[in-house]
mmCIF file of C-alpha atoms in Angstrom:
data_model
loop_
_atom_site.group_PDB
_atom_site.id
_atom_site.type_symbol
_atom_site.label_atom_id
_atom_site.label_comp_id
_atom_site.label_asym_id
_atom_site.label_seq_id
_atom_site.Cartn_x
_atom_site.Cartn_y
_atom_site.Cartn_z
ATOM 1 C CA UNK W 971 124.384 81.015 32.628
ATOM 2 C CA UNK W 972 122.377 81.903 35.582
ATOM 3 C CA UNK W 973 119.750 82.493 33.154
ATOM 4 C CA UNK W 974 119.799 78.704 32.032
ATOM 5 C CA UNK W 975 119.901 77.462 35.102
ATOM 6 C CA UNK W 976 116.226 79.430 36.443
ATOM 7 C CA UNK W 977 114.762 78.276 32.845
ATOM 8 C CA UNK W 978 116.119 74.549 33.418
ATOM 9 C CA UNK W 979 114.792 74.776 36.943
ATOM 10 C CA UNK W 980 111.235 76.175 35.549
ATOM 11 C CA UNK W 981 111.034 73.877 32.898
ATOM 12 C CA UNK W 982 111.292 70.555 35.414
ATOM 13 C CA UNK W 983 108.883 71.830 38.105
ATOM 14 C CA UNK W 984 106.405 72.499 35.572
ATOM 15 C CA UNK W 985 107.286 69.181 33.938
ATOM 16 C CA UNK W 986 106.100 67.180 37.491
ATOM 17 C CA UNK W 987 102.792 65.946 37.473
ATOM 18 C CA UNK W 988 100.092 67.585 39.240
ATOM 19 C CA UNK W 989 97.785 65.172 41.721
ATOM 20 C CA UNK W 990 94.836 65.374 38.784
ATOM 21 C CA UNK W 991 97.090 64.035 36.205
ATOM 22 C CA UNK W 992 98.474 60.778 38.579
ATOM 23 C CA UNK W 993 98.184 58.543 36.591
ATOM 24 C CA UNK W 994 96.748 55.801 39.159
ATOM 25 C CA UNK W 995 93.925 57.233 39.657
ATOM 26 C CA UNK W 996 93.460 58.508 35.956
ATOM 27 C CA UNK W 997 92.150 54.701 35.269
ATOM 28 C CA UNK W 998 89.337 52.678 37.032
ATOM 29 C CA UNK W 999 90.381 49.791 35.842
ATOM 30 C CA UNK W 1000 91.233 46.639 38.400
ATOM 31 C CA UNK W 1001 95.164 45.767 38.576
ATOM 32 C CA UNK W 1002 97.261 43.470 39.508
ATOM 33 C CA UNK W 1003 100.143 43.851 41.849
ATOM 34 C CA UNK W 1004 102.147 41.868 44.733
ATOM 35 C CA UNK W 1005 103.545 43.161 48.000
ATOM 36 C CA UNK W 1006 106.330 41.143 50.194
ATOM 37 C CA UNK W 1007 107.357 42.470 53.677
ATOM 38 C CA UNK W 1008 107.511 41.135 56.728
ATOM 39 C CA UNK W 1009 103.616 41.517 57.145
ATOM 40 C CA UNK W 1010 103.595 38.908 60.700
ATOM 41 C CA UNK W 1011 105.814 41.840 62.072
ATOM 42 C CA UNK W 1012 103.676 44.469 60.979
ATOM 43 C CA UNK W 1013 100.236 42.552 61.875
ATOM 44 C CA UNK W 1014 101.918 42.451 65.809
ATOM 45 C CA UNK W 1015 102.242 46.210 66.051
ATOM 46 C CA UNK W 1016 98.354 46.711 65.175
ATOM 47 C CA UNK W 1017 97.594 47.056 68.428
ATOM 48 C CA UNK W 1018 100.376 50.011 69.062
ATOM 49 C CA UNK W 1019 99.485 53.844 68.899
ATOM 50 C CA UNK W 1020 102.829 54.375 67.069
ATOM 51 C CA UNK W 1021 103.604 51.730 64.914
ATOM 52 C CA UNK W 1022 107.190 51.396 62.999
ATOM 53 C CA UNK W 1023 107.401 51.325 59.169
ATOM 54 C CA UNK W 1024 108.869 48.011 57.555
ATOM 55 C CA UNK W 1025 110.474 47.637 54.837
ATOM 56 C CA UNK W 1026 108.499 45.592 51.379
ATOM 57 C CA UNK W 1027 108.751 44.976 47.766
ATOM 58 C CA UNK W 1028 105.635 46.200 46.114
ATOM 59 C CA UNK W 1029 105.320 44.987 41.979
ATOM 60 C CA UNK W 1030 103.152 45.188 39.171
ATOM 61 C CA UNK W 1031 102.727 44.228 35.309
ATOM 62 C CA UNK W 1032 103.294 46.945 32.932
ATOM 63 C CA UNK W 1033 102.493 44.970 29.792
ATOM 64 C CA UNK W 1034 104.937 42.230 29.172
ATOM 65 C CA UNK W 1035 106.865 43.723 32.122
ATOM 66 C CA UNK W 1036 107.227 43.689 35.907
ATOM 67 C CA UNK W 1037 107.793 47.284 37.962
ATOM 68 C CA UNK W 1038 109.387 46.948 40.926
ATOM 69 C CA UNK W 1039 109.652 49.477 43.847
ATOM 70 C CA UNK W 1040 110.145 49.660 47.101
ATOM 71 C CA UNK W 1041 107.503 50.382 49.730
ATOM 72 C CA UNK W 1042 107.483 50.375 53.705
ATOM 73 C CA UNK W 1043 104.556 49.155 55.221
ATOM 74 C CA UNK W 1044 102.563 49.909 58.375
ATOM 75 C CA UNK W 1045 99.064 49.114 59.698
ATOM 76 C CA UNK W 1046 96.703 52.037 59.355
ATOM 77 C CA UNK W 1047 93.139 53.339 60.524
ATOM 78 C CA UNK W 1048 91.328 53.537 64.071
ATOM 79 C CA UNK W 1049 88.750 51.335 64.637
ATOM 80 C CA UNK W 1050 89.428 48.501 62.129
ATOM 81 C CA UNK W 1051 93.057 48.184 63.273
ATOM 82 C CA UNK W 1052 92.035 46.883 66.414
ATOM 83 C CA UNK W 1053 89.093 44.777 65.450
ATOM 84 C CA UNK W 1054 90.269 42.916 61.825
ATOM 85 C CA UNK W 1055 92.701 40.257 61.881
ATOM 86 C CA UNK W 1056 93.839 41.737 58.854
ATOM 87 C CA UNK W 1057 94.021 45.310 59.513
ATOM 88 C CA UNK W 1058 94.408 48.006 56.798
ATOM 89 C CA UNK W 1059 98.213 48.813 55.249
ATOM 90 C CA UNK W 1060 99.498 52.284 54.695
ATOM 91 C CA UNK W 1061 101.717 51.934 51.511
ATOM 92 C CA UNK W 1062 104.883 54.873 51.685
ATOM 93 C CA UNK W 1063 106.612 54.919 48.488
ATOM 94 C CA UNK W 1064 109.752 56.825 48.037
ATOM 95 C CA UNK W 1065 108.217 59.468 45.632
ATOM 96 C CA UNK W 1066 111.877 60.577 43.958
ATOM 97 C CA UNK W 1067 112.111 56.793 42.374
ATOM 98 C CA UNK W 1068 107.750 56.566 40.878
ATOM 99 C CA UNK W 1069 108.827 58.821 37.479
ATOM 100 C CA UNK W 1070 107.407 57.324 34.882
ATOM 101 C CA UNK W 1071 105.798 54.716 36.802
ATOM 102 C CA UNK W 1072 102.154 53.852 37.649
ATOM 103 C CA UNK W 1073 102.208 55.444 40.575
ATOM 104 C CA UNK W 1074 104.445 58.970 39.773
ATOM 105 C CA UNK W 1075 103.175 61.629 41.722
ATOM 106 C CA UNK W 1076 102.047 59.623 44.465
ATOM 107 C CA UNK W 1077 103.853 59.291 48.390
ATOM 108 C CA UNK W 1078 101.614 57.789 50.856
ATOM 109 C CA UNK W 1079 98.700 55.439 50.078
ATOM 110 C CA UNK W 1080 95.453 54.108 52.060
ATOM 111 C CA UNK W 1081 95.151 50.795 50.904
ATOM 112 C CA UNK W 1082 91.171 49.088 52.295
ATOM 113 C CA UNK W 1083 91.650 45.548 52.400
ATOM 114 C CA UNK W 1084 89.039 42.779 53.924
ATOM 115 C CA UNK W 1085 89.541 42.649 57.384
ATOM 116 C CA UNK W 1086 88.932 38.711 57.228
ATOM 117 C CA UNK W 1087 90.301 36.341 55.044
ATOM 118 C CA UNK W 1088 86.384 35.249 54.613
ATOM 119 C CA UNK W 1089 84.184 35.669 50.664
ATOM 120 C CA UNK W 1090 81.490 37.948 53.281
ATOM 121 C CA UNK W 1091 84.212 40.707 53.940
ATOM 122 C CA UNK W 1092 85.779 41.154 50.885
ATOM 123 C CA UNK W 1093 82.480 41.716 49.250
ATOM 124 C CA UNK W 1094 82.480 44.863 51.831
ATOM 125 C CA UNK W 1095 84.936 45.652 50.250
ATOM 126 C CA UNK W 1096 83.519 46.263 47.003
ATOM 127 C CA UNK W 1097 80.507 48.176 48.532
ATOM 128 C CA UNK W 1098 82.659 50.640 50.469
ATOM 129 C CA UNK W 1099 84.923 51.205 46.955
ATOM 130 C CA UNK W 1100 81.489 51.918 45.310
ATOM 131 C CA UNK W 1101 80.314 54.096 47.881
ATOM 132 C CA UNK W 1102 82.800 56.201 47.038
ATOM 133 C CA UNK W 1103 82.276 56.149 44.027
ATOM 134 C CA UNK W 1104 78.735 57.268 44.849
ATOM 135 C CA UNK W 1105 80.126 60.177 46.708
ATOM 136 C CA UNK W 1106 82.011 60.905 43.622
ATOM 137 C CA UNK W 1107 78.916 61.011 41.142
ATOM 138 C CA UNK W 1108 77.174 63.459 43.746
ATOM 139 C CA UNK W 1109 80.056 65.882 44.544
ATOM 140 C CA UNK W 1110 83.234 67.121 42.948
ATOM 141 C CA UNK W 1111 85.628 67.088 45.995
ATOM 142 C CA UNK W 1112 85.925 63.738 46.918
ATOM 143 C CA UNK W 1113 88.455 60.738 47.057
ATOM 144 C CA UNK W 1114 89.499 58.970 44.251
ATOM 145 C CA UNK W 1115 89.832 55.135 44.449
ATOM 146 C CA UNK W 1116 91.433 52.732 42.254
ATOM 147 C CA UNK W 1117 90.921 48.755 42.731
ATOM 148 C CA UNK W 1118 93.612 46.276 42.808
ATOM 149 C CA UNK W 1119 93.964 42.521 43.260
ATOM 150 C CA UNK W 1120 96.966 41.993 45.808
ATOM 151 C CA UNK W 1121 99.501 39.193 45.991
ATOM 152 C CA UNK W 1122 100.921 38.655 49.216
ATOM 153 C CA UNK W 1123 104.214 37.018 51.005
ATOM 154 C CA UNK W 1124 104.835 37.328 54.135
ATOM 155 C CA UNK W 1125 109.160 38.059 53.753
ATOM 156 C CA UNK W 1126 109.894 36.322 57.002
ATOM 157 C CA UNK W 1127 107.765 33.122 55.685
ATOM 158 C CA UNK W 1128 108.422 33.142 51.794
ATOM 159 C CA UNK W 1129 105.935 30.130 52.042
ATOM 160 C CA UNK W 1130 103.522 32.204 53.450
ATOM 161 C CA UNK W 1131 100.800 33.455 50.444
ATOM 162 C CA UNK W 1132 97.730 34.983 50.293
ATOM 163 C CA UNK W 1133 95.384 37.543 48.187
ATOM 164 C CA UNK W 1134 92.517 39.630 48.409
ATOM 165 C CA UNK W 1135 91.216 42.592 46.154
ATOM 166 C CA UNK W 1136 91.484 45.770 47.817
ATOM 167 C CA UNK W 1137 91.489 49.589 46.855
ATOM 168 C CA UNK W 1138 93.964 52.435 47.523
ATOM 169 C CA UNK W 1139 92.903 55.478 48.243
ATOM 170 C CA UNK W 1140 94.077 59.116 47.160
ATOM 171 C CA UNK W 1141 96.274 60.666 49.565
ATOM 172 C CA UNK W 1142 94.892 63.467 51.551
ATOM 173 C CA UNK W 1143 96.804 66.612 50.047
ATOM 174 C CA UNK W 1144 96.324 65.233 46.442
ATOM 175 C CA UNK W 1145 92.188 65.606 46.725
ATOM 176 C CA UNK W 1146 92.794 68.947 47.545
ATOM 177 C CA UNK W 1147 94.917 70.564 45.389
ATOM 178 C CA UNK W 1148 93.101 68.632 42.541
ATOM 179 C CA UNK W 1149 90.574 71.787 43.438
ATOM 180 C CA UNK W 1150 93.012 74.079 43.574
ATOM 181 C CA UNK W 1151 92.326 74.407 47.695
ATOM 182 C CA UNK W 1152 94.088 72.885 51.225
ATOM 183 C CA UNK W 1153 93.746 71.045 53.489
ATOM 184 C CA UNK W 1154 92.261 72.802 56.983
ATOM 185 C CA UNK W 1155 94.105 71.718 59.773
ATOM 186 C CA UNK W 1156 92.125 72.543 63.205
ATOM 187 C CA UNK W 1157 91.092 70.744 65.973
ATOM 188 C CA UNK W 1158 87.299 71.542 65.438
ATOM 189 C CA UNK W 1159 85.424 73.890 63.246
ATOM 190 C CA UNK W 1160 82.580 75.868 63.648
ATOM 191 C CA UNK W 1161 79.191 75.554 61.777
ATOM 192 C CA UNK W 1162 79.377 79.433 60.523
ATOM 193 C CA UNK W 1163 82.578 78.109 58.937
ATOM 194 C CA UNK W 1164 80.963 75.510 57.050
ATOM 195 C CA UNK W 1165 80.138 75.413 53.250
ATOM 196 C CA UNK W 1166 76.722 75.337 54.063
ATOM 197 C CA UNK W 1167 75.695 73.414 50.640
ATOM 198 C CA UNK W 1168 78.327 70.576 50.643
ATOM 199 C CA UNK W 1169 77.791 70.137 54.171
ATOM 200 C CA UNK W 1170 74.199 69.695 53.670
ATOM 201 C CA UNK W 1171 74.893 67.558 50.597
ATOM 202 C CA UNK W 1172 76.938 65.126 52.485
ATOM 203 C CA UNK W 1173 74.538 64.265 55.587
ATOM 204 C CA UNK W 1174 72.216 63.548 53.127
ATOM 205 C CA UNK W 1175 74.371 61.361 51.401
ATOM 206 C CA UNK W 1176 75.679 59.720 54.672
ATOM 207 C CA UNK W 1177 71.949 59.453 55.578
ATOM 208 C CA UNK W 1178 71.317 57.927 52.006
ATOM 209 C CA UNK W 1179 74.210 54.814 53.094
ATOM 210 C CA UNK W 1180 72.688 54.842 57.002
ATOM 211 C CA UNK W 1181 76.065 56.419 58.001
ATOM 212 C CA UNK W 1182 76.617 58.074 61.519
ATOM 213 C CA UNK W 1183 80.711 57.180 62.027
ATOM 214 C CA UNK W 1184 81.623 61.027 61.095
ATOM 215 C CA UNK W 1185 80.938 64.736 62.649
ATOM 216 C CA UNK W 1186 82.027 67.836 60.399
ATOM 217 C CA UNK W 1187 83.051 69.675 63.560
ATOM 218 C CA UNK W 1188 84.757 67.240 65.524
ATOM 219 C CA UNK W 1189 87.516 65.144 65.893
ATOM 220 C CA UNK W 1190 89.166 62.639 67.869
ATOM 221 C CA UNK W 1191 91.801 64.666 70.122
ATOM 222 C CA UNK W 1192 95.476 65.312 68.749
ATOM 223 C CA UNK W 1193 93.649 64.591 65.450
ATOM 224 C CA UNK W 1194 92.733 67.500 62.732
ATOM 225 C CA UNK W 1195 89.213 67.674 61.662
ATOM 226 C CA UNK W 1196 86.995 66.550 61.586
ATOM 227 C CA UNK W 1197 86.384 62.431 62.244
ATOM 228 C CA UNK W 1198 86.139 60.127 59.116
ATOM 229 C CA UNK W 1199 85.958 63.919 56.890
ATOM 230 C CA UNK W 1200 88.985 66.037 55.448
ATOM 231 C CA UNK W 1201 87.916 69.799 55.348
ATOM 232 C CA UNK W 1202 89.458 71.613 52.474
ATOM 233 C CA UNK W 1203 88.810 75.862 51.646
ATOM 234 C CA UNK W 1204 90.859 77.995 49.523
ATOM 235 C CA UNK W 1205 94.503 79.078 51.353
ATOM 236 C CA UNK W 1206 94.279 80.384 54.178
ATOM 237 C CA UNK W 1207 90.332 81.178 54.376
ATOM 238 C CA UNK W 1208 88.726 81.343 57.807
ATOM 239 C CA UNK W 1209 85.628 80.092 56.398
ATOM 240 C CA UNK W 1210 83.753 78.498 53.806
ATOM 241 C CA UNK W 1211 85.074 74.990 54.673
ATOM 242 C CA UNK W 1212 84.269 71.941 52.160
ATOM 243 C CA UNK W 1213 83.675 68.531 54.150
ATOM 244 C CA UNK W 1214 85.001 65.235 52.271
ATOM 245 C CA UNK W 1215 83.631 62.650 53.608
ATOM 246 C CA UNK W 1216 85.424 59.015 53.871
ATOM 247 C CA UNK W 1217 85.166 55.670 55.428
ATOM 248 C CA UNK W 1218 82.121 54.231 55.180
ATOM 249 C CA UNK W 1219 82.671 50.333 56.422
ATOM 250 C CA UNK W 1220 80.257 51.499 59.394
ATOM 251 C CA UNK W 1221 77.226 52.352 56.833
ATOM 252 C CA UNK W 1222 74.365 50.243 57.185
ATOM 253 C CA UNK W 1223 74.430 49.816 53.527
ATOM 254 C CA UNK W 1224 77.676 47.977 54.361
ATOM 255 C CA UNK W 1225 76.531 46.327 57.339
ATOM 256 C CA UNK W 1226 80.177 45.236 59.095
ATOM 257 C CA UNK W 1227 79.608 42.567 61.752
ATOM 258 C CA UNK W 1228 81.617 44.789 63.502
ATOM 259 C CA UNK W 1229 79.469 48.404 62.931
ATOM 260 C CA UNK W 1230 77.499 49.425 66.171
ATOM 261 C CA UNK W 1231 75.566 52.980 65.572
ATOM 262 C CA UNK W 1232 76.875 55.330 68.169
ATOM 263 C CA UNK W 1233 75.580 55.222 71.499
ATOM 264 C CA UNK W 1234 74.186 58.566 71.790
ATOM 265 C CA UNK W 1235 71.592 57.455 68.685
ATOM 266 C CA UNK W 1236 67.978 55.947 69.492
ATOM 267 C CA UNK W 1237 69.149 53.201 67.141
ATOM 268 C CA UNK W 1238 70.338 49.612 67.657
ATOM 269 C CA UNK W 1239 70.994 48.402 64.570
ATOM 270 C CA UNK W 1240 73.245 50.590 61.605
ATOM 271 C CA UNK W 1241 70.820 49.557 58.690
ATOM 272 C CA UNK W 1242 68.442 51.877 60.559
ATOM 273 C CA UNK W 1243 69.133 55.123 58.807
ATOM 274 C CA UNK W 1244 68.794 58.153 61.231
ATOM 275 C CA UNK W 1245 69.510 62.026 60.082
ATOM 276 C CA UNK W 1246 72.195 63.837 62.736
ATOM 277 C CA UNK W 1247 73.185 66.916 60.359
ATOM 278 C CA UNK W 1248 72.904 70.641 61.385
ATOM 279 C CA UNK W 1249 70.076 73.004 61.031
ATOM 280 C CA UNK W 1250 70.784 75.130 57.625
ATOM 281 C CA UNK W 1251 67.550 77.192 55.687
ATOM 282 C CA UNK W 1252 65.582 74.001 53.997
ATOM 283 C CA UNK W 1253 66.799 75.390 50.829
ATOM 284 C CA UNK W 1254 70.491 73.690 51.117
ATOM 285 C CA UNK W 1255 68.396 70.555 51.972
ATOM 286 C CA UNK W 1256 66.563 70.883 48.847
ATOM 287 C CA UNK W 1257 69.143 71.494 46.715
ATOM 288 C CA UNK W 1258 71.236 68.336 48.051
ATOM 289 C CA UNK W 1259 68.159 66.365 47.407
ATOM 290 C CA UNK W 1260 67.755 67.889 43.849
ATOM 291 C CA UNK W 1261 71.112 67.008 43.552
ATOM 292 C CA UNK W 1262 70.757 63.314 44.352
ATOM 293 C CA UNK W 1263 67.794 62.659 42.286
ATOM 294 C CA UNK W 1264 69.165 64.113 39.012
ATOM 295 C CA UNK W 1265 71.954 61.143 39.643
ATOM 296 C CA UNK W 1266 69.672 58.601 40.844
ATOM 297 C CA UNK W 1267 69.955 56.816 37.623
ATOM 298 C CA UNK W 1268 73.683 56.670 37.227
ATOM 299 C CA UNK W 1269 73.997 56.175 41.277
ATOM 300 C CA UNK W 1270 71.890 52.756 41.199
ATOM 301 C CA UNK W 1271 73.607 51.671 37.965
ATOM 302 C CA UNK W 1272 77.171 51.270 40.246
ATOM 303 C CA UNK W 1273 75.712 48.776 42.115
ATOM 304 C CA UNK W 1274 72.986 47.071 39.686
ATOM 305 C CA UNK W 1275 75.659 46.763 37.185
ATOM 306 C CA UNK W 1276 78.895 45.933 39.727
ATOM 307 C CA UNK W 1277 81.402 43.548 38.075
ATOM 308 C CA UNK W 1278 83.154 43.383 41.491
ATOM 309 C CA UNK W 1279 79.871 42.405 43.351
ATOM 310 C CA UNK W 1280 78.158 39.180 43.941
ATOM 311 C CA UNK W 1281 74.058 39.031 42.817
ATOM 312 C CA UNK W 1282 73.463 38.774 46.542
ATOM 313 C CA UNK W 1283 75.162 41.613 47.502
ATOM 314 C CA UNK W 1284 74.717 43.794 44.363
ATOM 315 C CA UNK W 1285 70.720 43.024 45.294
ATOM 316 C CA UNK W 1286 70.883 44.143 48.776
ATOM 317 C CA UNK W 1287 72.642 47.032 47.683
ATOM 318 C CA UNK W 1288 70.318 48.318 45.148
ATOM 319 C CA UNK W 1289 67.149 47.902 47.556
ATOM 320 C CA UNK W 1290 69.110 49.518 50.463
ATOM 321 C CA UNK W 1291 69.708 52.433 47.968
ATOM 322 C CA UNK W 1292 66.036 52.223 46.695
ATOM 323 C CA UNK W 1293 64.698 52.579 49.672
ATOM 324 C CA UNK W 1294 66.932 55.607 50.883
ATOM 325 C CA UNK W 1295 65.521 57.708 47.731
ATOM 326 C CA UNK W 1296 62.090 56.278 48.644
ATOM 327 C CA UNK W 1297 61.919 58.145 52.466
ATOM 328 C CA UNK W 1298 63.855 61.016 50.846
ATOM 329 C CA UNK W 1299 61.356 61.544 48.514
ATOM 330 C CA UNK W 1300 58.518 60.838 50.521
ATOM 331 C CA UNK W 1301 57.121 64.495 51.575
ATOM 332 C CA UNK W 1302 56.086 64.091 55.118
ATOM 333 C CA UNK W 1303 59.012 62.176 56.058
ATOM 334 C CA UNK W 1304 61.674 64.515 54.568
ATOM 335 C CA UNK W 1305 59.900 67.122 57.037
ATOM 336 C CA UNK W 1306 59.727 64.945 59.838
ATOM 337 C CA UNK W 1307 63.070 63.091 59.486
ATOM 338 C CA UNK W 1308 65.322 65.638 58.134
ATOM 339 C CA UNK W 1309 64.144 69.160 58.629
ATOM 340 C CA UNK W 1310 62.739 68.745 62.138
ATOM 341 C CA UNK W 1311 65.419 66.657 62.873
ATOM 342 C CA UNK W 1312 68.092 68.265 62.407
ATOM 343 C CA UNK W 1313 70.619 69.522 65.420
ATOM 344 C CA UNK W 1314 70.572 73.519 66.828
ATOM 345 C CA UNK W 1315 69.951 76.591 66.050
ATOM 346 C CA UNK W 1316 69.193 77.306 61.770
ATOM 347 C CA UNK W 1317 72.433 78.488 59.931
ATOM 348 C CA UNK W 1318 71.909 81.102 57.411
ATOM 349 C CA UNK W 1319 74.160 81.445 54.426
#
């Protein structure tokens, strides 16, 4: 009997699904879905460094058929929380009642929404969701994203309706044990701890979008590094950390009314692309940009050929992206820009 019962017990935690085969973020495809809570409430506490979970209804179509679970809902993120007058939601489903649902194996969700109810900012939208999908093409530890066109009441004003097409975003833990690795949790990390290549590969692509909102050592404090990247490394390794990068709504390539460049940066204006990553032999900066320009084709076609973007903003895109593989490429300016540029001593490895 005892026997039976291991075997049984085997059998079912096999049987639940791993964070590669969620089936959310197995599809690209946009959906459609509706979420109901008492959003005024949860709008008011935006402002609040702990903010209270409410209770929603969150529903989409299955065919002919409308799933139903519940969700509780909170306001989420740092720096568009207090500047949007619709700041971001975190979505925390109960993950016991997703079986055989679209969102099974899933728990807590980042879900990017416009941070206006204005045509400008939801097509920022859109270029943040492709810029990770960018990321994506270039590197294979990154965040998934899936699109979704939300329906919303506000619970406490069932005459209350609105919409906007967002994307959620795949929860922290989930990206890494897709690669079979963990998450890193320390306050800072050190650049001999580094994966020297990804490292190198992401400043260039955060250079590529005219990104400076991150650091791969450092972190706001009572945070875990590093700020706007996860680090992930095999269990318990005390080196060889991977940097995922995410949020990129301060990217010039966005352009946010709201996006200042930081104020330590000879820059005024975040379209102005400016290289901060850390000295490493020129060969990881060679192979990132090898890297890059293998995918250049496939990297403008998410733009160029956007479904979700407008012409004027798939255009802008496209020539901001053009002209990022442009100085890249460009011999003396690759010296000048990026390998003189670049902060401390040279990292070896």
């Amino acid at each position: 009997m005892r026997t039976r019962w291991i075997i049984a017990f085997l059998v079912c935690v096999t049987a639940q699904p791993s964070a590669a085969e969620a089936p959310l973020f197995a599809d690209k495809a946009l959906f459609k879905a509706t979420l109901s809570a008492p959003l005024g409430q949860v709008y008011e506490q935006k402002d609040l460094e702990k903010r209270l979970y409410f209770d929603g209804s969150w529903a989409y179509r299955n065919g002919e058929n409308t799933v139903r679970l519940p969700v509780k809902v909170r306001t989420r993120g740092n720096y568009r929380r207090q500047v949007c007058k619709l700041p971001p939601l975190q979505l925390n489903f109960r993950k016991n009642e997703l079986e055989g649902t679209l969102f099974q194996a899933q728990n807590k969700l980042k879900m990017v929404s416009p941070c206006k109810d204005d045509d400008k900012y939801q097509q920022m939208v859109f270029l943040e969701y492709h810029l990770y999908e960018l990321f994506a093409l270039f590197s294979e530890h990154h965040f998934r994203v899936r699109p979704v066109e939300v329906g919303y009441t506000d619970s406490d004003r069932p005459d209350s309706h609105w919409s906007s097409t967002n994307f959620l975003l795949e929860d922290d833990e989930a990206m890494a044990e897709r690669s079979g690795l963990e998450l890193v949790k320390v306050e800072r990390s050190l650049r001999t701890e580094m994966d020297l290549a990804h490292t190198a590969l992401v400043e260039i692509f955060q250079f590529m979008i005219g990104n400076n909102d991150y650091s791969t050592l450092q972190v706001r404090p009572g945070e875990d590094c590093c700020h706007n990247v996860k680090l992930i490394a095999e269990p318990e390794a005390k080196s060889g950390f991977i940097p995922v990068p995410y949020d990129f709504d301060a990217s010039g390539l966005v352009n946010a009314p709201y996006a200042e460049p930081p104020a330590n940066l000879p820059i005024r204006d975040v379209k102005q692309r400016y290289f901060t990553g850390w000295c490493k032999e020129e060969a990881r900066y060679r192979e990132a940009l090898d890297r890059v320009n293998g995918l250049r084709e496939p990297a403008m076609a998410l733009f160029a050929e956007s479904t979700l973007l407008d012409k004027r903003y798939r255009g802008k895109a496209v020539d901001y992206l053009e002209k990022s593989y442009e100085l890249l490429n460009d011999k003396r300016y690759f010296e000048k820009y990026i390998l003189e540029r670049c902060r401390g001593e040279v990292i070896k490895g």
